Tab-separated table of C-alpha atoms in Angstrom:
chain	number	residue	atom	x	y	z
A	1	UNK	CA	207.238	71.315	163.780
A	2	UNK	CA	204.625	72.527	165.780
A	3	UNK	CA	206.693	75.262	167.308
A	4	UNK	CA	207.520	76.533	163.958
A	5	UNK	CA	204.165	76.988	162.735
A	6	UNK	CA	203.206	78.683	166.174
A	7	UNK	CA	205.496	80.856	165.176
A	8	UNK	CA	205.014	81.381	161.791
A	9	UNK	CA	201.374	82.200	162.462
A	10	UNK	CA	202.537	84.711	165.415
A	11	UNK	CA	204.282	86.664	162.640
A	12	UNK	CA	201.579	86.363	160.441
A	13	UNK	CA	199.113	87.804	163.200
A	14	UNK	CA	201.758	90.750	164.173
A	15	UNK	CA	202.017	91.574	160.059
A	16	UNK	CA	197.940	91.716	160.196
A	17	UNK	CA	197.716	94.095	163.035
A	18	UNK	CA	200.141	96.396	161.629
A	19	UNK	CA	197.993	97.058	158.346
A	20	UNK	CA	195.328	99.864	159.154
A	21	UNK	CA	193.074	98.878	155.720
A	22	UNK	CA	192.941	95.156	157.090
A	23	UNK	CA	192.163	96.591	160.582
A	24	UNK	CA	189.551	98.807	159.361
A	25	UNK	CA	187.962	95.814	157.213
A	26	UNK	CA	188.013	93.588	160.097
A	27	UNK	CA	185.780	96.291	162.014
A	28	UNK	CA	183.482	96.448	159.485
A	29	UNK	CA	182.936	93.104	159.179
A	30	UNK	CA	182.165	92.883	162.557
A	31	UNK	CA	180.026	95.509	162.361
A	32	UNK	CA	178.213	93.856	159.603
A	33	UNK	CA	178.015	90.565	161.289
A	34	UNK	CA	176.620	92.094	164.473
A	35	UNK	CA	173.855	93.806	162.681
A	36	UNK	CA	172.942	90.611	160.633
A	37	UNK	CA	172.726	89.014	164.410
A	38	UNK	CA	170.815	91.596	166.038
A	39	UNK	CA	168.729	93.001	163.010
A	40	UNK	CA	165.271	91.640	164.492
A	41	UNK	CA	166.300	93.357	167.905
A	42	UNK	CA	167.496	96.565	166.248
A	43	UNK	CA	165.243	97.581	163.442
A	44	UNK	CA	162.676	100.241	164.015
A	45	UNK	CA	159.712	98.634	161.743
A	46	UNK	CA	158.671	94.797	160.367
A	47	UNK	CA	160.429	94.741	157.079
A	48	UNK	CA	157.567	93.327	155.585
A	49	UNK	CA	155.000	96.014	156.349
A	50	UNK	CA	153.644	97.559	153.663
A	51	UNK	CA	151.791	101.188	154.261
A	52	UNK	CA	150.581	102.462	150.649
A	53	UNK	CA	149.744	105.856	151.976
A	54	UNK	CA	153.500	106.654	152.204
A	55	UNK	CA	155.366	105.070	149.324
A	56	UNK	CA	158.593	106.235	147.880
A	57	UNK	CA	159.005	108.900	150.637
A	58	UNK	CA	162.188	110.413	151.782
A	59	UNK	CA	163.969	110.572	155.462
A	60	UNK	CA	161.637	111.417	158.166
A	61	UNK	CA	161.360	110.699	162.512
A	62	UNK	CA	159.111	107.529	161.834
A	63	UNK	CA	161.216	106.111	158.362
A	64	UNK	CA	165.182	107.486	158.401
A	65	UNK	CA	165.577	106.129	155.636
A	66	UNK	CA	162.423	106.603	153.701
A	67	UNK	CA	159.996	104.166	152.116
A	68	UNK	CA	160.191	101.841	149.097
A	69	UNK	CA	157.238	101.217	146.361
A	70	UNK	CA	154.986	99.340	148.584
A	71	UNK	CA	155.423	101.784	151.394
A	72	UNK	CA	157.953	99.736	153.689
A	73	UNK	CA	160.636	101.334	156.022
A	74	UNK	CA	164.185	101.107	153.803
A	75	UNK	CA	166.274	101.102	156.914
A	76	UNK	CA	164.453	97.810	158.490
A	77	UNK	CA	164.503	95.988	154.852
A	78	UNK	CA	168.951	96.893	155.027
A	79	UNK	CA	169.084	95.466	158.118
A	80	UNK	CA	167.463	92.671	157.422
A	81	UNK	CA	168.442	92.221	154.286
A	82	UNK	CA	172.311	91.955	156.283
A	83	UNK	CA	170.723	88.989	157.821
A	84	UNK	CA	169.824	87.399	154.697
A	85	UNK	CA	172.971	88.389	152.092
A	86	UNK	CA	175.358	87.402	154.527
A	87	UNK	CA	173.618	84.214	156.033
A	88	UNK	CA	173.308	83.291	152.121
A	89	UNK	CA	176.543	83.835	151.553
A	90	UNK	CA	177.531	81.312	154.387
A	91	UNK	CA	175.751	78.627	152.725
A	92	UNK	CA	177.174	79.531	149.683
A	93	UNK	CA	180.941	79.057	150.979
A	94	UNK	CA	180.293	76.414	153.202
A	95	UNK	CA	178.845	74.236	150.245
A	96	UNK	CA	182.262	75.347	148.537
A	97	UNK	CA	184.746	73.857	151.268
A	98	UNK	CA	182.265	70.953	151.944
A	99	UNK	CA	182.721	70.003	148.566
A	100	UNK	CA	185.899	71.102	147.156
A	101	UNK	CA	188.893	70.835	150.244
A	102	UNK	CA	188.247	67.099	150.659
A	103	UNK	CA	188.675	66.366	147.203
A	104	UNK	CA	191.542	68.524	147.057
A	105	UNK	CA	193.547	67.358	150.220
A	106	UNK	CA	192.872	63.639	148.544
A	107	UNK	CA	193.936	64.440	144.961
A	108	UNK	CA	197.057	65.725	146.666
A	109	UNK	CA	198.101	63.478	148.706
A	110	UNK	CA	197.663	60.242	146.632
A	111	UNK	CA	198.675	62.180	143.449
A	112	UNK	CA	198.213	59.858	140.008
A	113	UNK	CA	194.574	58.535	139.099
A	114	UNK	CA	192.513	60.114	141.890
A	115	UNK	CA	194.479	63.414	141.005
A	116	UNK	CA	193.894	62.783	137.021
A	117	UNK	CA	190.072	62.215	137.160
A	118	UNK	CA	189.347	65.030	140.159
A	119	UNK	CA	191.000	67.528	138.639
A	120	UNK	CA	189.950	66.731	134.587
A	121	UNK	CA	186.661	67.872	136.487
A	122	UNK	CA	187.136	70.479	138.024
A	123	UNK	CA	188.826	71.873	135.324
A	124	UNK	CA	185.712	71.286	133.289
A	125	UNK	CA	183.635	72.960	135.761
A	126	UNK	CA	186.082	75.983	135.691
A	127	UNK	CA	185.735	76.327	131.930
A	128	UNK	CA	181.854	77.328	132.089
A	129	UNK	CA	181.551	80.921	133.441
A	130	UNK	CA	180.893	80.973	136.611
A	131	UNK	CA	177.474	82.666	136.816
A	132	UNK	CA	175.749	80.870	133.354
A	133	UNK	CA	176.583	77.364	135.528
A	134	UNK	CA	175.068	78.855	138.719
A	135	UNK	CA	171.971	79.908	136.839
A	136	UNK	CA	171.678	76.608	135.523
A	137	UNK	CA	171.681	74.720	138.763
A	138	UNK	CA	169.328	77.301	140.365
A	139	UNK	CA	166.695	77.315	137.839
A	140	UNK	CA	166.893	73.145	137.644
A	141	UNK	CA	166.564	73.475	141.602
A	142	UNK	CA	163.932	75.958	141.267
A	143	UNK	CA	163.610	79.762	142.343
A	144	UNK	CA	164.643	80.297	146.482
A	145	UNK	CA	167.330	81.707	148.062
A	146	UNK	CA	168.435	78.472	149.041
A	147	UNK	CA	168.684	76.466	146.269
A	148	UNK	CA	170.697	79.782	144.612
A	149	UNK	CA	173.773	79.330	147.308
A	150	UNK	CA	173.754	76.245	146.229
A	151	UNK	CA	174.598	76.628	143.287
A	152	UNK	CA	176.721	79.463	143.918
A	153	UNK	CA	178.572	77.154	146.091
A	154	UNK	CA	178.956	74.072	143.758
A	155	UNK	CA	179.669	76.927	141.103
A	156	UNK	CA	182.881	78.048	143.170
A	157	UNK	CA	183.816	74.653	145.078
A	158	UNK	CA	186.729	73.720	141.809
A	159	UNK	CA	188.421	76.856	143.577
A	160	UNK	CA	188.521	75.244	146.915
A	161	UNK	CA	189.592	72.186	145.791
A	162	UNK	CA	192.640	73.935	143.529
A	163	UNK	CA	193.723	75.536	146.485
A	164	UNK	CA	193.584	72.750	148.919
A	165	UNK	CA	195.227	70.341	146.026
A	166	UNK	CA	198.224	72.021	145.695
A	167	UNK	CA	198.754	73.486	149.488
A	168	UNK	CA	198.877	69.509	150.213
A	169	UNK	CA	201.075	68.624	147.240
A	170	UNK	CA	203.297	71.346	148.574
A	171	UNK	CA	203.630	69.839	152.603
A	172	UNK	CA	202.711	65.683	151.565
A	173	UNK	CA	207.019	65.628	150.927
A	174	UNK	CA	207.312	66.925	154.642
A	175	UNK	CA	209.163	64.899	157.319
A	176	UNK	CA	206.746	64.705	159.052
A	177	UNK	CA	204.370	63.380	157.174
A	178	UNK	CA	206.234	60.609	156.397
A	179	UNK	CA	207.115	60.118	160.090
A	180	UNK	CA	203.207	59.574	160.415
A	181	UNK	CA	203.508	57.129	157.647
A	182	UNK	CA	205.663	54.859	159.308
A	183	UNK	CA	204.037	55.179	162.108
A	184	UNK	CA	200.974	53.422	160.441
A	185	UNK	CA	199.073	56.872	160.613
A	186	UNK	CA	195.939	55.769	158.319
A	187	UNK	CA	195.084	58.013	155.551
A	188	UNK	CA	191.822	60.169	157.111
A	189	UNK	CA	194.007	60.855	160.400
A	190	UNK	CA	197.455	61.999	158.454
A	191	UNK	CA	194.867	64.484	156.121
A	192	UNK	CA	192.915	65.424	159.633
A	193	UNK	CA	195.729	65.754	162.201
A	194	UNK	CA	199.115	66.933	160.118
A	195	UNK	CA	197.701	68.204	156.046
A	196	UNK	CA	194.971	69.828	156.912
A	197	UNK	CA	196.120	72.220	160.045
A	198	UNK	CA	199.591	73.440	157.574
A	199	UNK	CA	197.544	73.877	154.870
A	200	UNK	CA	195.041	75.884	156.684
A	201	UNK	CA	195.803	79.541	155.868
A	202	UNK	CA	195.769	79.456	152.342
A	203	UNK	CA	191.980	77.937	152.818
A	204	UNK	CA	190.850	80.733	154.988
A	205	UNK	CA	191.751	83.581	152.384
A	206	UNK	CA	190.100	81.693	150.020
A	207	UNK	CA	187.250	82.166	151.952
A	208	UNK	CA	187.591	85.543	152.905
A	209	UNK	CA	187.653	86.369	149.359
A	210	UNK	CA	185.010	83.933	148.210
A	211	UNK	CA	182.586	85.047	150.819
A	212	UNK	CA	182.945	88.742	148.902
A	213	UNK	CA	182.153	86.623	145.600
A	214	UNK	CA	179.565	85.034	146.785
A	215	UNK	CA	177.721	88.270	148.137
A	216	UNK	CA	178.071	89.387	144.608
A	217	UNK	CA	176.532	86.370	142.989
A	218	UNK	CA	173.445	86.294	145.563
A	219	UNK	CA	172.920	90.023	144.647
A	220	UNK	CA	172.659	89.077	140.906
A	221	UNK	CA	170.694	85.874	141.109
A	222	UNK	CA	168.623	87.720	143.555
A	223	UNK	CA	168.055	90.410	140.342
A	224	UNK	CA	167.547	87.895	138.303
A	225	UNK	CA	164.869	86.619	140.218
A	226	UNK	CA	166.442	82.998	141.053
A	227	UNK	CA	167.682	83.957	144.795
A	228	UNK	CA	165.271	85.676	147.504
A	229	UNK	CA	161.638	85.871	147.098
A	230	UNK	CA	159.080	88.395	148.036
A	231	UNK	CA	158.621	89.976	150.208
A	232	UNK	CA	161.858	88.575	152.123
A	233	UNK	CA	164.128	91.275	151.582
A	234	UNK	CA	168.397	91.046	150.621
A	235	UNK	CA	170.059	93.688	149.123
A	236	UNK	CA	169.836	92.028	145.786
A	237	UNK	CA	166.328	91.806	145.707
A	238	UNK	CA	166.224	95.337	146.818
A	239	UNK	CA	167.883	96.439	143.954
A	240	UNK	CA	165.890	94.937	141.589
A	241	UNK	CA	162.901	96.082	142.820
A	242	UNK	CA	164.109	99.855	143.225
A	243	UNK	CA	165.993	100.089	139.820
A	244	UNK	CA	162.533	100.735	138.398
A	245	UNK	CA	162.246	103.952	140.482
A	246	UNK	CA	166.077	105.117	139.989
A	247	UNK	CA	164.778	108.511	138.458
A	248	UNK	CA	161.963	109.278	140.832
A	249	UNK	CA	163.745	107.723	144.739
A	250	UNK	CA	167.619	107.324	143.896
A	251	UNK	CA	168.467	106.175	147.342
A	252	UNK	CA	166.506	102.964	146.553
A	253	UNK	CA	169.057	101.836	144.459
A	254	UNK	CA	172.570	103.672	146.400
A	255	UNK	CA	171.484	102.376	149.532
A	256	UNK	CA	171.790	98.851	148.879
A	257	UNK	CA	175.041	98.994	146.052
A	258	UNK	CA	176.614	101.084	148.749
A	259	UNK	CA	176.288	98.154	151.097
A	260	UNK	CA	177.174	95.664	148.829
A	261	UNK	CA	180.268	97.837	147.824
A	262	UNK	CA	181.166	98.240	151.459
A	263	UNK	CA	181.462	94.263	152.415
A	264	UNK	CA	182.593	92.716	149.277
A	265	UNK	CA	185.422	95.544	149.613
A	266	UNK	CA	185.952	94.635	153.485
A	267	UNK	CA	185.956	90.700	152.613
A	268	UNK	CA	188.603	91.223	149.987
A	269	UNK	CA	190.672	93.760	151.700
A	270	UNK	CA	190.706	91.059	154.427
A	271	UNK	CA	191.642	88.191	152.185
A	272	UNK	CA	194.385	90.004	150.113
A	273	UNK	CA	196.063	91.214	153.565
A	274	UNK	CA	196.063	87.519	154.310
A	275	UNK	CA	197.323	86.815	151.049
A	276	UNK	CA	200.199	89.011	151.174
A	277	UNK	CA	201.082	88.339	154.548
A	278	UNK	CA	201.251	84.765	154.081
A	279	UNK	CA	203.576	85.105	150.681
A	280	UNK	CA	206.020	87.598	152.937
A	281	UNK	CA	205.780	84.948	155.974
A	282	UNK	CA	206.384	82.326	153.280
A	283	UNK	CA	209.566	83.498	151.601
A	284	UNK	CA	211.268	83.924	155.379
A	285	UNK	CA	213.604	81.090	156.223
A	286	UNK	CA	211.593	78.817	158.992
């Protein structure tokens, strides 16, 4: 068994590196997450600092970027605001899998009540849009960037815990996880040691493609007000505070939906190409 999946995944990893638009992703996310490492190290100004004297000015040596409404350099506040989408977006999806792939790997292996209840709930949680519920949660929490992920995360765990639910109840019929049965394999350590690791791959483009969600939804409660709070900077809260000067500094508002374009496009175009990979890798005979 575990030779097979070695060498499923090998052809899975040869079908990635053969698609240029998955490539190309990949190397932007990268890019991405170095910046979001190394944005204190990299970025010319604090992106706090307010000057008044030069507000809503264009491209110049000191700002190459230009200013926003209180003066501050644009290209610091992107950088940083890298740091602080992405990092948010983390919490976001880890609260997701926390929550929802345990659940799911144990409504799929012991099937019948547990199974019932867990997923009459998550169905219920999947029947209120998505963003109304996160709302909800965040303003109960209260308004910070934390307690916004959060919610995005509890918002989009019923996903992870579809996904992991029926990648189990596909492999629980498997030889060898009955041979760990007999064994006297307890529960935790046949969901740990064989479910989990063959049910893997679906998991991580569910990620790939939440993560691109989830950048989305921090952008928006961030415009709403609910996410990042003065004068920490994301590029949802730099929207919001530059679609008041969309006629009079335009960039204010491209620079930061170009961004946001850029990775939720990257995430995706990862997560599909591991989508479609696995569904060609899936319909070969093992």
């Amino acid at each position: 068994m575990t030779a097979i999946t070695a060498a499923r995944r090998d052809t899975l990893g040869r079908r990635l590196a053969g698609r240029r638009d998955v490539a190309v992703a990949l190397g932007v996310l990268a890019v991405l997450t170095l910046v979001a490492l190394a944005a204190p190290l990299i970025a010319p100004h604090d992106p706090v600092d307010q000057d008044l004297l030069h507000r809503l000015e264009g491209p110049s040596a000191a700002h190459w970027l230009g200013t926003d409404e209180s003066g501050r350099d644009v290209l610091s506040r992107l950088l940083h605001g890298t740091r602080v989408s992405l990092g948010a977006s983390l919490l976001a999806v880890s609260v997701a899998t926390v929550c929802g792939v345990p659940l799911g790997l144990l409504a799929g292996y012991l099937g019948r009540g547990a199974d019932l209840v867990l997923s009459r709930v998550a169905d219920a949680l999947l029947s209120i849009p998505g963003l109304v519920l996160a709302i909800a949660i965040a303003t109960a929490l209260g308004p910070s960037l934390t307690n916004a992920m959060i919610a995005v995360g509890v918002v989009y765990a019923p996903g992870f815990y579809r996904v992991a639910r029926g990648a189990t109840m596909t492999v629980r019929g498997q030889t060898y996880i009955q041979a760990a049965i007999t064994t006297g394999c307890s529960t935790p350590r046949i969901l740990w040691r064989h479910v989990l690791p063959n049910v893997g791959t679906p998991l991580i483009v569910k990620v790939f493609l939440t993560f691109g969600y989830a950048i989305l939804a921090e952008a928006s409660l961030s415009f709403l007000g609910l996410g990042v709070q003065p004068p920490l900077a994301s590029w949802g809260s730099m929207l919001k505070r530059a679609v008041r000067y969309l006629e009079q500094e335009p960039m204010l508002v491209i620079l930061p939906g170009l961004v946001i374009l850029v990775a939720v496009l990257a995430f995706n175009t990862v997560g599909d190409g591991l989508r479609d990979a696995l569904a060609r890798r899936d319909r070969e005979p093992s």
